[in-house]
Amino acid sequence: MENTRSIYLDYNSTSMIRPQVIKVLIEAHKNFNASSVHQFGVEARRKINLAREIIAESINVDPDGLVFTSGATEANVSIINNSNRRLVVSNIEHDSVLIPSRQKSDTKFIEVDQDGVISIESLYKILKKNNGPYIISTMLVNNETGVIQPIKEIADIAHKHNSLVHCDIVQGFGKIPIDINELGIDYATFSAHKVGGPQGIGGLWIKPGVEFEPLIQGGSQENFRRAGTENISGIIGFAESVKCFSKKETGNILSLRKKLEKELLKVAPVYIFGYNQNRVPNTVYFGNNKITKETQLVSLDLSGIAVSSGSACSSGKVGNSHVLEAMNIESKIMSSAIRVSLGWATKDHEIDYFISKWTDIYCKN
Ligand code: PLP
């Protein structure tokens, strides 16, 4: 970038890759095909298994249940597309869950409240009409608001209604402690590039004994659950990013986020979505009643600051967020909403710089 300052505050879209990961990736590219029976293959297999153990331990699951995929999109679609069960999904899910779910005519959608928390009452209403068997798909943390969802409660209810639970843990992974056994879910999906690992590698965990129909068939890799020569460098880089998880790091990120929120509220009457809810440490999604998100995104970008609107952006146009729509947010606030997401490399002075630039934009418009 040409700017005097380049500040990246869009970690929920993709994290800046960690230097430790770049270092191991350079070596990891030299690996051979893990399916080969010769010494080179055996060594590659050993490295994949070691990476699987490291990643599985970080969410407290048995490594055998963990399948490597090309990312969370593939992992989500594997569950949503390939199940014979009817679907119940929350209406704030990522598109990789929502779009395939909408293609099935009998999918039911769970509502959320004004803070973006999945409504247990709405789930009950759906389940009362029919006793499953369903797959209930609800995310652990919403990628736009950062709000942590009541997954354990959802899993308890689902199991009483003869249903299975899929949880997209992408935006909670590495940000809050996750114990899959405690959550009580049946499938979990996640991704390396949100935690400082490489893009194009993700994970799908399937509870032992639970039904699963592979999306990609044509080889025995991943115990017949995901065919295709493994992305070994991706897998090794993924494990390296997991080794970097630390409470100290997330503690620092939380302090920076709190400072950011405090300063923002001093400048303007901003509306921080899910403010009083349990949220991950790194995400601030806020609206105001004065300037549009387009003006903010462009002006911030010109100052060298990268943030995003929560929703997907195509051909320069920023649409309304389906998450804010689901939360019934007033349209003026919704059209001004931008998401700032911090990460492992975020520095105190970057928050100061963001605040000073955002203040200028707010006051001049
Ligand atoms: N699920 C959530 C909640 C996400 O935020 C993302 C990334 O944007 C995905 C799934 C897709 O992950 P990937 O980029 O690994 O396909």
GROMACS .gro file of C-alpha atoms and ligand atoms in nm:
model
  381
    1MET     CA    1   0.000   0.000   0.000
    2GLU     CA    2   0.112   0.356  -0.081
    3ASN     CA    3  -0.034   0.519   0.229
    4THR     CA    4   0.197   0.667   0.491
    5ARG     CA    5   0.009   0.446   0.734
    6SER     CA    6  -0.156   0.111   0.663
    7ILE     CA    7  -0.371  -0.013   0.942
    8TYR     CA    8  -0.551  -0.343   0.918
    9LEU     CA    9  -0.863  -0.374   1.133
   10ASP     CA   10  -1.056  -0.640   0.943
   11TYR     CA   11  -0.950  -0.960   1.120
   12ASN     CA   12  -1.296  -1.118   1.106
   13SER     CA   13  -1.263  -1.119   0.728
   14THR     CA   14  -0.917  -1.270   0.741
   15SER     CA   15  -0.643  -1.240   1.000
   16MET     CA   16  -0.303  -1.104   0.915
   17ILE     CA   17  -0.093  -1.418   0.877
   18ARG     CA   18   0.140  -1.480   1.172
   19PRO     CA   19   0.517  -1.462   1.106
   20GLN     CA   20   0.564  -1.802   1.276
   21VAL     CA   21   0.321  -1.949   1.022
   22ILE     CA   22   0.502  -1.796   0.724
   23LYS     CA   23   0.824  -1.947   0.855
   24VAL     CA   24   0.689  -2.302   0.878
   25LEU     CA   25   0.504  -2.271   0.546
   26ILE     CA   26   0.827  -2.219   0.356
   27GLU     CA   27   0.957  -2.555   0.480
   28ALA     CA   28   0.616  -2.725   0.466
   29HIS     CA   29   0.589  -2.674   0.089
   30LYS     CA   30   0.871  -2.925   0.050
   31ASN     CA   31   0.658  -3.216   0.174
   32PHE     CA   32   0.547  -3.510  -0.041
   33ASN     CA   33   0.216  -3.694  -0.086
   34ALA     CA   34   0.101  -3.838   0.247
   35SER     CA   35  -0.077  -4.127   0.070
   36SER     CA   36   0.249  -4.269  -0.068
   37VAL     CA   37   0.383  -4.575   0.111
   38HIS     CA   38   0.750  -4.484   0.071
   39GLN     CA   39   0.953  -4.300   0.334
   40PHE     CA   40   0.860  -3.955   0.195
   41GLY     CA   41   0.490  -4.035   0.221
   42VAL     CA   42   0.528  -4.180   0.570
   43GLU     CA   43   0.700  -3.864   0.689
   44ALA     CA   44   0.428  -3.644   0.535
   45ARG     CA   45   0.160  -3.859   0.706
   46ARG     CA   46   0.339  -3.823   1.040
   47LYS     CA   47   0.334  -3.444   1.006
   48ILE     CA   48  -0.035  -3.436   0.917
   49ASN     CA   49  -0.119  -3.653   1.217
   50LEU     CA   50   0.086  -3.433   1.447
   51ALA     CA   51  -0.095  -3.122   1.318
   52ARG     CA   52  -0.430  -3.299   1.364
   53GLU     CA   53  -0.343  -3.372   1.728
   54ILE     CA   54  -0.245  -3.010   1.799
   55ILE     CA   55  -0.565  -2.870   1.646
   56ALA     CA   56  -0.791  -3.135   1.805
   57GLU     CA   57  -0.643  -3.068   2.148
   58SER     CA   58  -0.717  -2.697   2.117
   59ILE     CA   59  -1.093  -2.771   2.111
   60ASN     CA   60  -1.076  -3.081   2.332
   61VAL     CA   61  -1.175  -3.348   2.078
   62ASP     CA   62  -1.031  -3.677   1.969
   63PRO     CA   63  -0.807  -3.625   1.660
   64ASP     CA   64  -0.984  -3.909   1.475
   65GLY     CA   65  -1.298  -3.697   1.447
   66LEU     CA   66  -1.116  -3.413   1.274
   67VAL     CA   67  -1.127  -3.390   0.893
   68PHE     CA   68  -0.926  -3.131   0.700
   69THR     CA   69  -1.116  -2.940   0.432
   70SER     CA   70  -1.043  -2.645   0.204
   71GLY     CA   71  -1.196  -2.410   0.460
   72ALA     CA   72  -1.507  -2.352   0.665
   73THR     CA   73  -1.723  -2.295   0.356
   74GLU     CA   74  -1.658  -2.648   0.233
   75ALA     CA   75  -1.703  -2.787   0.584
   76ASN     CA   76  -2.036  -2.606   0.628
   77VAL     CA   77  -2.165  -2.709   0.287
   78SER     CA   78  -2.064  -3.071   0.362
   79ILE     CA   79  -2.304  -3.074   0.654
   80ILE     CA   80  -2.584  -2.861   0.515
   81ASN     CA   81  -2.601  -3.001   0.161
   82ASN     CA   82  -2.543  -3.363   0.231
   83SER     CA   83  -2.776  -3.447   0.513
   84ASN     CA   84  -3.106  -3.625   0.459
   85ARG     CA   85  -3.248  -3.453   0.764
   86ARG     CA   86  -3.454  -3.138   0.747
   87LEU     CA   87  -3.275  -2.823   0.850
   88VAL     CA   88  -3.330  -2.568   1.122
   89VAL     CA   89  -3.082  -2.279   1.094
   90SER     CA   90  -3.054  -1.939   1.255
   91ASN     CA   91  -3.113  -1.646   1.023
   92ILE     CA   92  -2.778  -1.484   1.113
   93GLU     CA   93  -2.559  -1.768   0.981
   94HIS     CA   94  -2.275  -1.718   0.734
   95ASP     CA   95  -2.377  -1.748   0.368
   96SER     CA   96  -2.207  -2.089   0.343
   97VAL     CA   97  -2.482  -2.216   0.574
   98LEU     CA   98  -2.767  -1.986   0.471
   99ILE     CA   99  -2.747  -2.021   0.094
  100PRO     CA  100  -2.752  -2.404   0.078
  101SER     CA  101  -3.019  -2.403   0.353
  102ARG     CA  102  -3.245  -2.175   0.149
  103GLN     CA  103  -3.220  -2.417  -0.141
  104LYS     CA  104  -3.410  -2.676   0.064
  105SER     CA  105  -3.776  -2.582   0.063
  106ASP     CA  106  -3.858  -2.723   0.408
  107THR     CA  107  -3.581  -2.542   0.602
  108LYS     CA  108  -3.697  -2.356   0.911
  109PHE     CA  109  -3.525  -2.037   1.029
  110ILE     CA  110  -3.467  -1.945   1.393
  111GLU     CA  111  -3.506  -1.578   1.480
  112VAL     CA  112  -3.272  -1.359   1.684
  113ASP     CA  113  -3.344  -1.078   1.929
  114GLN     CA  114  -3.247  -0.708   1.894
  115ASP     CA  115  -2.902  -0.783   2.035
  116GLY     CA  116  -2.839  -1.057   1.779
  117VAL     CA  117  -2.879  -1.347   2.023
  118ILE     CA  118  -3.044  -1.659   1.881
  119SER     CA  119  -3.393  -1.691   2.029
  120ILE     CA  120  -3.447  -2.011   2.225
  121GLU     CA  121  -3.818  -1.936   2.219
  122SER     CA  122  -3.816  -1.927   1.839
  123LEU     CA  123  -3.629  -2.260   1.831
  124TYR     CA  124  -3.887  -2.414   2.067
  125LYS     CA  125  -4.171  -2.290   1.847
  126ILE     CA  126  -4.020  -2.466   1.546
  127LEU     CA  127  -3.951  -2.787   1.733
  128LYS     CA  128  -4.295  -2.793   1.897
  129LYS     CA  129  -4.461  -2.832   1.560
  130ASN     CA  130  -4.245  -3.130   1.468
  131ASN     CA  131  -4.015  -3.357   1.663
  132GLY     CA  132  -3.733  -3.391   1.412
  133PRO     CA  133  -3.514  -3.551   1.310
  134TYR     CA  134  -3.346  -3.223   1.219
  135ILE     CA  135  -3.000  -3.086   1.180
  136ILE     CA  136  -2.994  -2.764   1.377
  137SER     CA  137  -2.720  -2.530   1.257
  138THR     CA  138  -2.630  -2.234   1.475
  139MET     CA  139  -2.301  -2.045   1.489
  140LEU     CA  140  -2.098  -2.007   1.807
  141VAL     CA  141  -2.013  -1.641   1.738
  142ASN     CA  142  -2.165  -1.412   1.480
  143ASN     CA  143  -1.904  -1.281   1.236
  144GLU     CA  144  -2.058  -0.932   1.223
  145THR     CA  145  -2.157  -0.856   1.582
  146GLY     CA  146  -1.915  -1.089   1.764
  147VAL     CA  147  -2.205  -1.197   1.988
  148ILE     CA  148  -2.152  -1.538   2.154
  149GLN     CA  149  -2.454  -1.764   2.113
  150PRO     CA  150  -2.617  -2.002   2.365
  151ILE     CA  151  -2.493  -2.318   2.193
  152LYS     CA  152  -2.497  -2.553   2.492
  153GLU     CA  153  -2.861  -2.470   2.559
  154ILE     CA  154  -2.945  -2.519   2.190
  155ALA     CA  155  -2.765  -2.856   2.185
  156ASP     CA  156  -2.952  -2.976   2.496
  157ILE     CA  157  -3.287  -2.884   2.342
  158ALA     CA  158  -3.193  -3.035   2.004
  159HIS     CA  159  -3.098  -3.370   2.153
  160LYS     CA  160  -3.428  -3.388   2.341
  161HIS     CA  161  -3.597  -3.345   2.003
  162ASN     CA  162  -3.418  -3.626   1.825
  163SER     CA  163  -3.197  -3.380   1.637
  164LEU     CA  164  -2.828  -3.322   1.568
  165VAL     CA  165  -2.640  -2.994   1.608
  166HIS     CA  166  -2.392  -2.838   1.369
  167CYS     CA  167  -2.201  -2.540   1.498
  168ASP     CA  168  -1.989  -2.306   1.287
  169ILE     CA  169  -1.722  -2.212   1.543
  170VAL     CA  170  -1.516  -2.004   1.295
  171GLN     CA  171  -1.540  -1.670   1.475
  172GLY     CA  172  -1.501  -1.809   1.825
  173PHE     CA  173  -1.201  -2.029   1.749
  174GLY     CA  174  -0.884  -1.882   1.899
  175LYS     CA  175  -1.077  -1.590   2.050
  176ILE     CA  176  -1.256  -1.763   2.337
  177PRO     CA  177  -1.183  -2.101   2.501
  178ILE     CA  178  -1.378  -2.375   2.322
  179ASP     CA  179  -1.446  -2.719   2.463
  180ILE     CA  180  -1.651  -2.907   2.207
  181ASN     CA  181  -1.748  -3.177   2.456
  182GLU     CA  182  -1.887  -2.918   2.692
  183LEU     CA  183  -2.086  -2.754   2.414
  184GLY     CA  184  -2.243  -3.093   2.342
  185ILE     CA  185  -2.258  -3.049   1.963
  186ASP     CA  186  -2.233  -3.313   1.690
  187TYR     CA  187  -2.044  -3.128   1.417
  188ALA     CA  188  -1.810  -2.828   1.431
  189THR     CA  189  -1.659  -2.633   1.143
  190PHE     CA  190  -1.371  -2.386   1.146
  191SER     CA  191  -1.100  -2.219   0.946
  192ALA     CA  192  -0.727  -2.139   0.971
  193HIS     CA  193  -0.719  -1.795   0.809
  194LYS     CA  194  -0.929  -1.635   1.080
  195VAL     CA  195  -0.663  -1.716   1.340
  196GLY     CA  196  -0.345  -1.614   1.160
  197GLY     CA  197  -0.307  -1.933   0.960
  198PRO     CA  198  -0.310  -1.976   0.581
  199GLN     CA  199  -0.618  -1.937   0.362
  200GLY     CA  200  -0.769  -2.243   0.195
  201ILE     CA  201  -0.752  -2.482   0.488
  202GLY     CA  202  -1.017  -2.559   0.746
  203GLY     CA  203  -1.155  -2.825   0.971
  204LEU     CA  204  -1.469  -3.028   1.015
  205TRP     CA  205  -1.513  -3.222   1.337
  206ILE     CA  206  -1.764  -3.505   1.343
  207LYS     CA  207  -1.862  -3.664   1.673
  208PRO     CA  208  -1.761  -4.032   1.670
  209GLY     CA  209  -2.050  -4.251   1.557
  210VAL     CA  210  -2.257  -3.963   1.417
  211GLU     CA  211  -2.384  -3.994   1.059
  212PHE     CA  212  -2.185  -3.819   0.787
  213GLU     CA  213  -2.203  -3.828   0.408
  214PRO     CA  214  -1.884  -3.690   0.243
  215LEU     CA  215  -1.924  -3.400   0.002
  216ILE     CA  216  -1.609  -3.485  -0.192
  217GLN     CA  217  -1.555  -3.850  -0.279
  218GLY     CA  218  -1.293  -4.021  -0.491
  219GLY     CA  219  -1.007  -4.121  -0.260
  220SER     CA  220  -0.937  -4.270   0.079
  221GLN     CA  221  -0.786  -3.954   0.229
  222GLU     CA  222  -0.914  -3.833   0.564
  223ASN     CA  223  -1.051  -4.180   0.632
  224PHE     CA  224  -1.283  -4.163   0.327
  225ARG     CA  225  -1.447  -3.848   0.465
  226ARG     CA  226  -1.278  -3.594   0.231
  227ALA     CA  227  -1.111  -3.716  -0.085
  228GLY     CA  228  -0.815  -3.543  -0.248
  229THR     CA  229  -0.444  -3.513  -0.175
  230GLU     CA  230  -0.412  -3.328   0.155
  231ASN     CA  231  -0.306  -2.962   0.157
  232ILE     CA  232  -0.011  -3.051   0.378
  233SER     CA  233   0.146  -2.708   0.394
  234GLY     CA  234  -0.192  -2.561   0.481
  235ILE     CA  235  -0.241  -2.823   0.751
  236ILE     CA  236   0.104  -2.761   0.904
  237GLY     CA  237   0.050  -2.383   0.888
  238PHE     CA  238  -0.293  -2.427   1.049
  239ALA     CA  239  -0.139  -2.617   1.344
  240GLU     CA  240   0.129  -2.351   1.380
  241SER     CA  241  -0.134  -2.076   1.405
  242VAL     CA  242  -0.311  -2.277   1.677
  243LYS     CA  243   0.015  -2.303   1.874
  244CYS     CA  244   0.013  -1.922   1.890
  245PHE     CA  245  -0.321  -1.899   2.078
  246SER     CA  246  -0.268  -1.727   2.410
  247LYS     CA  247  -0.482  -1.580   2.686
  248LYS     CA  248  -0.241  -1.288   2.710
  249GLU     CA  249  -0.298  -1.203   2.345
  250THR     CA  250  -0.679  -1.215   2.369
  251GLY     CA  251  -0.656  -1.013   2.693
  252ASN     CA  252  -0.461  -0.740   2.511
  253ILE     CA  253  -0.708  -0.741   2.225
  254LEU     CA  254  -0.997  -0.703   2.468
  255SER     CA  255  -0.830  -0.400   2.634
  256LEU     CA  256  -0.784  -0.239   2.293
  257ARG     CA  257  -1.145  -0.307   2.199
  258LYS     CA  258  -1.270  -0.157   2.524
  259LYS     CA  259  -1.059   0.152   2.465
  260LEU     CA  260  -1.193   0.181   2.111
  261GLU     CA  261  -1.553   0.157   2.229
  262LYS     CA  262  -1.499   0.408   2.510
  263GLU     CA  263  -1.341   0.661   2.274
  264LEU     CA  264  -1.605   0.613   2.006
  265LEU     CA  265  -1.882   0.678   2.256
  266LYS     CA  266  -1.710   1.002   2.356
  267VAL     CA  267  -1.712   1.125   1.995
  268ALA     CA  268  -2.068   1.044   1.894
  269PRO     CA  269  -2.382   0.866   2.006
  270VAL     CA  270  -2.283   0.546   1.826
  271TYR     CA  271  -2.493   0.233   1.854
  272ILE     CA  272  -2.272  -0.070   1.924
  273PHE     CA  273  -2.458  -0.383   1.825
  274GLY     CA  274  -2.483  -0.644   2.100
  275TYR     CA  275  -2.307  -0.401   2.338
  276ASN     CA  276  -2.441  -0.556   2.658
  277GLN     CA  277  -2.409  -0.914   2.541
  278ASN     CA  278  -2.128  -1.162   2.576
  279ARG     CA  279  -1.904  -1.089   2.279
  280VAL     CA  280  -1.565  -1.208   2.153
  281PRO     CA  281  -1.280  -0.975   2.254
  282ASN     CA  282  -1.197  -0.842   1.908
  283THR     CA  283  -1.516  -0.718   1.741
  284VAL     CA  284  -1.692  -0.380   1.742
  285TYR     CA  285  -1.981  -0.341   1.501
  286PHE     CA  286  -2.146  -0.003   1.523
  287GLY     CA  287  -2.382   0.235   1.353
  288ASN     CA  288  -2.450   0.608   1.384
  289ASN     CA  289  -2.729   0.837   1.272
  290LYS     CA  290  -2.526   1.064   1.047
  291ILE     CA  291  -2.284   0.912   0.792
  292THR     CA  292  -2.329   0.615   0.564
  293LYS     CA  293  -2.105   0.311   0.574
  294GLU     CA  294  -1.986   0.385   0.217
  295THR     CA  295  -1.858   0.731   0.321
  296GLN     CA  296  -1.684   0.586   0.624
  297LEU     CA  297  -1.531   0.289   0.441
  298VAL     CA  298  -1.396   0.503   0.156
  299SER     CA  299  -1.269   0.785   0.380
  300LEU     CA  300  -1.102   0.543   0.620
  301ASP     CA  301  -0.947   0.356   0.328
  302LEU     CA  302  -0.804   0.684   0.195
  303SER     CA  303  -0.644   0.732   0.537
  304GLY     CA  304  -0.492   0.385   0.512
  305ILE     CA  305  -0.735   0.213   0.749
  306ALA     CA  306  -0.900  -0.111   0.644
  307VAL     CA  307  -1.229  -0.200   0.811
  308SER     CA  308  -1.545  -0.343   0.664
  309SER     CA  309  -1.918  -0.323   0.660
  310GLY     CA  310  -2.038  -0.648   0.812
  311SER     CA  311  -2.198  -0.763   0.490
  312ALA     CA  312  -2.038  -0.888   0.172
  313CYS     CA  313  -1.926  -0.627  -0.073
  314SER     CA  314  -1.948  -0.674  -0.447
  315SER     CA  315  -1.858  -0.439  -0.734
  316GLY     CA  316  -1.808  -0.150  -0.491
  317LYS     CA  317  -2.165  -0.169  -0.361
  318VAL     CA  318  -2.231  -0.252  -0.001
  319GLY     CA  319  -2.564  -0.420   0.064
  320ASN     CA  320  -2.766  -0.434   0.382
  321SER     CA  321  -2.651  -0.679   0.643
  322HIS     CA  322  -2.880  -0.982   0.678
  323VAL     CA  323  -2.770  -0.997   1.043
  324LEU     CA  324  -2.884  -0.643   1.120
  325GLU     CA  325  -3.204  -0.703   0.925
  326ALA     CA  326  -3.266  -1.013   1.137
  327MET     CA  327  -3.205  -0.798   1.447
  328ASN     CA  328  -3.467  -0.547   1.326
  329ILE     CA  329  -3.224  -0.256   1.337
  330GLU     CA  330  -3.360   0.078   1.222
  331SER     CA  331  -3.268   0.140   0.857
  332LYS     CA  332  -3.067   0.461   0.912
  333ILE     CA  333  -2.847   0.293   1.172
  334MET     CA  334  -2.821  -0.016   0.955
  335SER     CA  335  -2.700   0.182   0.653
  336SER     CA  336  -2.423   0.339   0.861
  337ALA     CA  337  -2.289   0.022   1.023
  338ILE     CA  338  -1.920  -0.060   1.001
  339ARG     CA  339  -1.726  -0.344   1.164
  340VAL     CA  340  -1.386  -0.298   1.321
  341SER     CA  341  -1.219  -0.628   1.409
  342LEU     CA  342  -0.886  -0.642   1.588
  343GLY     CA  343  -0.626  -0.917   1.597
  344TRP     CA  344  -0.288  -1.041   1.712
  345ALA     CA  345  -0.092  -0.757   1.544
  346THR     CA  346  -0.319  -0.466   1.646
  347LYS     CA  347  -0.135  -0.192   1.835
  348ASP     CA  348  -0.253   0.076   2.075
  349HIS     CA  349  -0.142   0.359   1.842
  350GLU     CA  350  -0.349   0.207   1.561
  351ILE     CA  351  -0.660   0.243   1.774
  352ASP     CA  352  -0.563   0.606   1.844
  353TYR     CA  353  -0.516   0.669   1.473
  354PHE     CA  354  -0.850   0.505   1.390
  355ILE     CA  355  -1.027   0.720   1.648
  356SER     CA  356  -0.869   1.042   1.523
  357LYS     CA  357  -0.956   0.967   1.159
  358TRP     CA  358  -1.308   0.849   1.238
  359THR     CA  359  -1.366   1.162   1.446
  360ASP     CA  360  -1.257   1.380   1.150
  361ILE     CA  361  -1.491   1.193   0.916
  362TYR     CA  362  -1.782   1.215   1.159
  363CYS     CA  363  -1.736   1.586   1.227
  364LYS     CA  364  -1.678   1.689   0.865
  365ASN     CA  365  -1.976   1.507   0.715
  366PLP     N1  366  -1.829  -1.909   0.874
  366PLP     C1  367  -1.807  -1.788   0.927
  366PLP     C2  368  -1.881  -1.748   1.050
  366PLP     C3  369  -1.715  -1.701   0.866
  366PLP     O1  370  -1.695  -1.580   0.920
  366PLP     C4  371  -1.650  -1.743   0.748
  366PLP     C5  372  -1.558  -1.652   0.678
  366PLP     O2  373  -1.593  -1.546   0.634
  366PLP     C6  374  -1.677  -1.871   0.698
  366PLP     C7  375  -1.767  -1.950   0.763
  366PLP     C8  376  -1.609  -1.921   0.573
  366PLP     O3  377  -1.478  -1.959   0.601
  366PLP     P1  378  -1.373  -1.990   0.484
  366PLP     O4  379  -1.324  -1.859   0.437
  366PLP     O5  380  -1.266  -2.072   0.552
  366PLP     O6  381  -1.441  -2.068   0.380
   0.00000   0.00000   0.00000
